[in-house]
Amino acid sequence: MYGNQMAAVIVLILRILLVVLLYGFLGWAIYSIWKDLRIKSQLYVPQSMPQIKLMVDDLDVHPFQQKVINIGRDPICDLVIKNDTISGHHARISYQNNQWWLEDLNSTNGTYLNLDILKMPTVLMNNDVIQCGSKTISVTLPQ
């Protein structure tokens, strides 16, 4: 009898140990998934978008705080410049990867950044000068 009771106690202890190990493993798995999701979610949290100021011909200052700024002669553009040397949809400034980017939209007279022709999307820096047709646009970014 004593041997059967001892075997039953050992089986009970093994079952309890198995349950503790199982719950420990589940707890570790849930914690690992939670930690990974927390890290991944921080990558997708929208960053606060800094304001960009565009000054046309050193006269008109236009502050923007939106992801995409379309520049052109067309009234639906965000920065409308009434000038015959500017295309209807001349250039686009967009905020991506915590940087402001400038790209030409196949304009007739081209877009220049600091007197260099813009051939591909380029990162904007503070005090850059954009030339669209005969108009110059000074860029002011927050410090």
Short mmCIF file of C-alpha atoms in Angstrom, two decimals:
data_model
loop_
_atom_site.label_atom_id
_atom_site.label_comp_id
_atom_site.label_asym_id
_atom_site.label_seq_id
_atom_site.Cartn_x
_atom_site.Cartn_y
_atom_site.Cartn_z
CA MET A 1 0.00 0.00 0.00
CA TYR A 2 2.72 2.33 0.91
CA GLY A 3 4.33 1.94 -2.55
CA ASN A 4 1.04 2.80 -4.34
CA GLN A 5 0.58 5.92 -2.22
CA MET A 6 4.14 6.99 -2.97
CA ALA A 7 3.60 6.45 -6.70
CA ALA A 8 0.34 8.43 -6.55
CA VAL A 9 2.12 11.32 -4.78
CA ILE A 10 4.91 11.30 -7.37
CA VAL A 11 2.35 11.30 -10.23
CA LEU A 12 0.49 14.18 -8.54
CA ILE A 13 3.72 16.17 -8.14
CA LEU A 14 4.62 15.52 -11.79
CA ARG A 15 1.16 16.66 -12.92
CA ILE A 16 1.42 19.84 -10.85
CA LEU A 17 4.93 20.47 -12.23
CA LEU A 18 3.64 19.93 -15.78
CA VAL A 19 0.77 22.39 -15.24
CA VAL A 20 3.19 24.99 -13.78
CA LEU A 21 5.54 24.54 -16.74
CA LEU A 22 2.65 24.80 -19.20
CA TYR A 23 1.33 28.02 -17.64
CA GLY A 24 4.88 29.37 -17.45
CA PHE A 25 5.39 28.70 -21.15
CA LEU A 26 2.05 30.32 -22.04
CA GLY A 27 2.88 33.34 -19.90
CA TRP A 28 6.28 33.69 -21.56
CA ALA A 29 4.72 33.38 -25.05
CA ILE A 30 2.06 36.01 -24.31
CA TYR A 31 4.65 38.37 -22.82
CA SER A 32 6.93 37.95 -25.87
CA ILE A 33 4.07 38.65 -28.29
CA TRP A 34 2.95 41.70 -26.25
CA LYS A 35 6.50 43.09 -26.18
CA ASP A 36 6.91 42.60 -29.93
CA LEU A 37 3.55 44.24 -30.68
CA ARG A 38 4.41 47.19 -28.46
CA ILE A 39 7.68 47.75 -30.33
CA LYS A 40 6.01 47.38 -33.75
CA SER A 41 3.14 49.71 -32.82
CA GLN A 42 5.59 52.48 -31.96
CA LEU A 43 6.86 52.33 -35.53
CA TYR A 44 3.39 53.03 -36.88
CA VAL A 45 2.38 55.79 -34.47
CA PRO A 46 1.87 58.90 -36.57
CA GLN A 47 4.59 61.39 -35.83
CA SER A 48 3.61 64.98 -35.31
CA MET A 49 4.19 66.72 -38.58
CA PRO A 50 6.34 69.84 -38.38
CA GLN A 51 5.20 73.00 -40.06
CA ILE A 52 6.87 74.09 -43.27
CA LYS A 53 6.82 77.70 -44.46
CA LEU A 54 7.10 78.57 -48.13
CA MET A 55 7.82 82.17 -49.14
CA VAL A 56 7.15 83.05 -52.78
CA ASP A 57 9.46 85.74 -54.22
CA ASP A 58 10.29 86.97 -50.69
CA LEU A 59 6.77 88.40 -50.43
CA ASP A 60 4.06 85.97 -49.43
CA VAL A 61 4.64 83.49 -46.59
CA HIS A 62 2.50 80.35 -46.73
CA PRO A 63 2.64 78.06 -43.67
CA PHE A 64 1.62 74.44 -44.20
CA GLN A 65 1.13 71.53 -41.83
CA GLN A 66 -0.11 68.78 -44.10
CA LYS A 67 1.47 65.66 -45.58
CA VAL A 68 1.38 66.71 -49.25
CA ILE A 69 1.66 70.21 -50.75
CA ASN A 70 1.00 70.56 -54.45
CA ILE A 71 2.49 73.59 -56.18
CA GLY A 72 1.15 74.90 -59.47
CA ARG A 73 -1.05 77.26 -61.39
CA ASP A 74 -4.20 75.11 -61.09
CA PRO A 75 -6.64 76.48 -58.48
CA ILE A 76 -6.89 73.05 -56.80
CA CYS A 77 -3.18 73.14 -55.85
CA ASP A 78 -2.28 73.89 -52.25
CA LEU A 79 0.16 76.63 -53.22
CA VAL A 80 -1.34 78.40 -56.22
CA ILE A 81 1.08 80.62 -58.14
CA LYS A 82 -0.47 82.56 -61.00
CA ASN A 83 2.35 82.74 -63.52
CA ASP A 84 2.57 81.57 -67.12
CA THR A 85 5.98 79.94 -66.54
CA ILE A 86 4.49 77.54 -63.97
CA SER A 87 2.68 74.36 -64.99
CA GLY A 88 -0.80 73.54 -63.74
CA HIS A 89 0.70 70.88 -61.46
CA HIS A 90 4.35 71.88 -61.28
CA ALA A 91 5.88 70.30 -58.16
CA ARG A 92 5.00 68.42 -54.98
CA ILE A 93 6.39 68.67 -51.47
CA SER A 94 5.61 65.69 -49.24
CA TYR A 95 6.47 64.61 -45.71
CA GLN A 96 7.85 61.06 -45.57
CA ASN A 97 10.18 59.29 -43.15
CA ASN A 98 10.44 62.42 -40.97
CA GLN A 99 11.72 64.52 -43.87
CA TRP A 100 10.27 66.93 -46.39
CA TRP A 101 10.78 65.82 -50.01
CA LEU A 102 10.50 67.85 -53.22
CA GLU A 103 9.68 66.32 -56.59
CA ASP A 104 9.00 67.72 -60.02
CA LEU A 105 5.70 66.68 -61.62
CA ASN A 106 7.03 66.67 -65.21
CA SER A 107 6.61 70.41 -65.45
CA THR A 108 7.28 72.21 -68.72
CA ASN A 109 9.99 74.54 -67.40
CA GLY A 110 11.39 72.19 -64.76
CA THR A 111 11.90 72.58 -61.03
CA TYR A 112 15.21 73.70 -59.58
CA LEU A 113 16.51 73.25 -56.06
CA ASN A 114 19.31 75.64 -55.10
CA LEU A 115 19.95 76.32 -58.82
CA ASP A 116 20.27 72.58 -59.68
CA ILE A 117 17.66 70.93 -61.90
CA LEU A 118 15.55 68.47 -59.95
CA LYS A 119 15.65 65.05 -61.62
CA MET A 120 14.36 62.89 -58.78
CA PRO A 121 12.67 63.40 -55.40
CA THR A 122 15.10 65.18 -53.07
CA VAL A 123 15.12 65.95 -49.35
CA LEU A 124 14.51 69.58 -48.49
CA MET A 125 16.67 71.40 -45.95
CA ASN A 126 16.10 74.64 -44.08
CA ASN A 127 16.72 77.75 -46.25
CA ASP A 128 16.61 75.80 -49.53
CA VAL A 129 15.45 77.76 -52.56
CA ILE A 130 13.05 76.18 -55.03
CA GLN A 131 12.63 77.69 -58.47
CA CYS A 132 9.47 76.94 -60.40
CA GLY A 133 9.45 78.75 -63.71
CA SER A 134 10.38 82.36 -62.98
CA LYS A 135 9.24 82.21 -59.34
CA THR A 136 11.45 81.43 -56.35
CA ILE A 137 10.17 79.74 -53.20
CA SER A 138 12.22 79.91 -50.00
CA VAL A 139 11.82 77.01 -47.58
CA THR A 140 11.79 77.48 -43.81
CA LEU A 141 11.74 74.36 -41.66
CA PRO A 142 11.51 74.24 -37.86
CA GLN A 143 14.80 73.89 -36.02
#
